[in-house]
């Protein structure tokens, strides 16, 4: 069974746990219906559509 030979230092541990490798900006795409920027694979908050179908009724502000 593998056992660590030496203690892992706090700086080495924290470097491994840091979020350096994660994306800075989530994937944003344009809604095909209204053109607003939306997170990918989410319902559009402006028009309420997803995959070409109306999922949520959105009231328009006049």
PDB file of C-alpha atoms in Angstrom:
ATOM      1  CA  UNK A   1       0.000   0.000   0.000  1.00  0.00           C
ATOM      2  CA  UNK A   2       1.381   3.425  -0.981  1.00  0.00           C
ATOM      3  CA  UNK A   3       2.138   5.778   1.889  1.00  0.00           C
ATOM      4  CA  UNK A   4       3.612   9.298   1.525  1.00  0.00           C
ATOM      5  CA  UNK A   5       7.269   9.384   2.558  1.00  0.00           C
ATOM      6  CA  UNK A   6       7.260  13.061   3.563  1.00  0.00           C
ATOM      7  CA  UNK A   7       4.723  15.669   4.663  1.00  0.00           C
ATOM      8  CA  UNK A   8       3.255  17.732   1.839  1.00  0.00           C
ATOM      9  CA  UNK A   9       3.932  21.394   2.581  1.00  0.00           C
ATOM     10  CA  UNK A  10       1.097  23.897   2.824  1.00  0.00           C
ATOM     11  CA  UNK A  11       2.276  25.800  -0.237  1.00  0.00           C
ATOM     12  CA  UNK A  12       2.494  22.652  -2.375  1.00  0.00           C
ATOM     13  CA  UNK A  13      -0.922  21.505  -1.158  1.00  0.00           C
ATOM     14  CA  UNK A  14      -2.463  24.925  -1.821  1.00  0.00           C
ATOM     15  CA  UNK A  15      -0.912  25.123  -5.299  1.00  0.00           C
ATOM     16  CA  UNK A  16      -2.564  21.833  -6.157  1.00  0.00           C
ATOM     17  CA  UNK A  17      -5.942  22.981  -4.810  1.00  0.00           C
ATOM     18  CA  UNK A  18      -5.826  26.411  -6.451  1.00  0.00           C
ATOM     19  CA  UNK A  19      -8.193  27.296  -9.222  1.00  0.00           C
ATOM     20  CA  UNK A  20      -5.469  28.352 -11.680  1.00  0.00           C
ATOM     21  CA  UNK A  21      -6.488  25.685 -14.180  1.00  0.00           C
ATOM     22  CA  UNK A  22     -10.180  26.611 -14.164  1.00  0.00           C
ATOM     23  CA  UNK A  23     -11.767  28.761 -16.857  1.00  0.00           C
ATOM     24  CA  UNK A  24     -12.000  32.474 -16.108  1.00  0.00           C
ATOM     25  CA  UNK A  25     -15.158  33.088 -18.120  1.00  0.00           C
ATOM     26  CA  UNK A  26     -18.022  30.616 -18.517  1.00  0.00           C
ATOM     27  CA  UNK A  27     -19.064  29.649 -22.043  1.00  0.00           C
ATOM     28  CA  UNK A  28     -21.384  32.362 -23.335  1.00  0.00           C
ATOM     29  CA  UNK A  29     -23.355  31.891 -26.550  1.00  0.00           C
ATOM     30  CA  UNK A  30     -25.845  34.066 -28.411  1.00  0.00           C
ATOM     31  CA  UNK A  31     -29.502  33.070 -28.217  1.00  0.00           C
ATOM     32  CA  UNK A  32     -30.602  32.114 -31.746  1.00  0.00           C
ATOM     33  CA  UNK A  33     -34.013  33.750 -31.260  1.00  0.00           C
ATOM     34  CA  UNK A  34     -33.290  37.115 -29.609  1.00  0.00           C
ATOM     35  CA  UNK A  35     -29.490  37.450 -29.845  1.00  0.00           C
ATOM     36  CA  UNK A  36     -28.858  37.953 -26.113  1.00  0.00           C
ATOM     37  CA  UNK A  37     -25.787  36.350 -24.541  1.00  0.00           C
ATOM     38  CA  UNK A  38     -26.743  33.303 -22.422  1.00  0.00           C
ATOM     39  CA  UNK A  39     -24.815  30.610 -20.584  1.00  0.00           C
ATOM     40  CA  UNK A  40     -24.575  27.532 -22.779  1.00  0.00           C
ATOM     41  CA  UNK A  41     -27.239  24.845 -22.276  1.00  0.00           C
ATOM     42  CA  UNK A  42     -29.489  27.168 -20.235  1.00  0.00           C
ATOM     43  CA  UNK A  43     -32.894  28.751 -20.866  1.00  0.00           C
ATOM     44  CA  UNK A  44     -32.614  32.292 -22.250  1.00  0.00           C
ATOM     45  CA  UNK A  45     -33.720  34.776 -19.610  1.00  0.00           C
ATOM     46  CA  UNK A  46     -34.668  37.386 -22.213  1.00  0.00           C
ATOM     47  CA  UNK A  47     -37.050  35.349 -24.389  1.00  0.00           C
ATOM     48  CA  UNK A  48     -37.545  32.123 -22.368  1.00  0.00           C
ATOM     49  CA  UNK A  49     -36.583  29.681 -25.125  1.00  0.00           C
ATOM     50  CA  UNK A  50     -34.311  26.663 -25.133  1.00  0.00           C
ATOM     51  CA  UNK A  51     -33.484  24.494 -28.138  1.00  0.00           C
ATOM     52  CA  UNK A  52     -36.015  26.366 -30.283  1.00  0.00           C
ATOM     53  CA  UNK A  53     -38.937  25.802 -27.901  1.00  0.00           C
ATOM     54  CA  UNK A  54     -40.592  28.232 -25.493  1.00  0.00           C
ATOM     55  CA  UNK A  55     -39.931  26.888 -21.999  1.00  0.00           C
ATOM     56  CA  UNK A  56     -40.698  29.893 -19.790  1.00  0.00           C
ATOM     57  CA  UNK A  57     -43.226  32.669 -20.410  1.00  0.00           C
ATOM     58  CA  UNK A  58     -41.436  36.011 -20.163  1.00  0.00           C
ATOM     59  CA  UNK A  59     -43.439  39.208 -19.801  1.00  0.00           C
ATOM     60  CA  UNK A  60     -42.117  42.095 -21.894  1.00  0.00           C
ATOM     61  CA  UNK A  61     -41.633  45.459 -20.142  1.00  0.00           C
ATOM     62  CA  UNK A  62     -43.378  48.233 -22.060  1.00  0.00           C
TER      63      UNK A  62
END
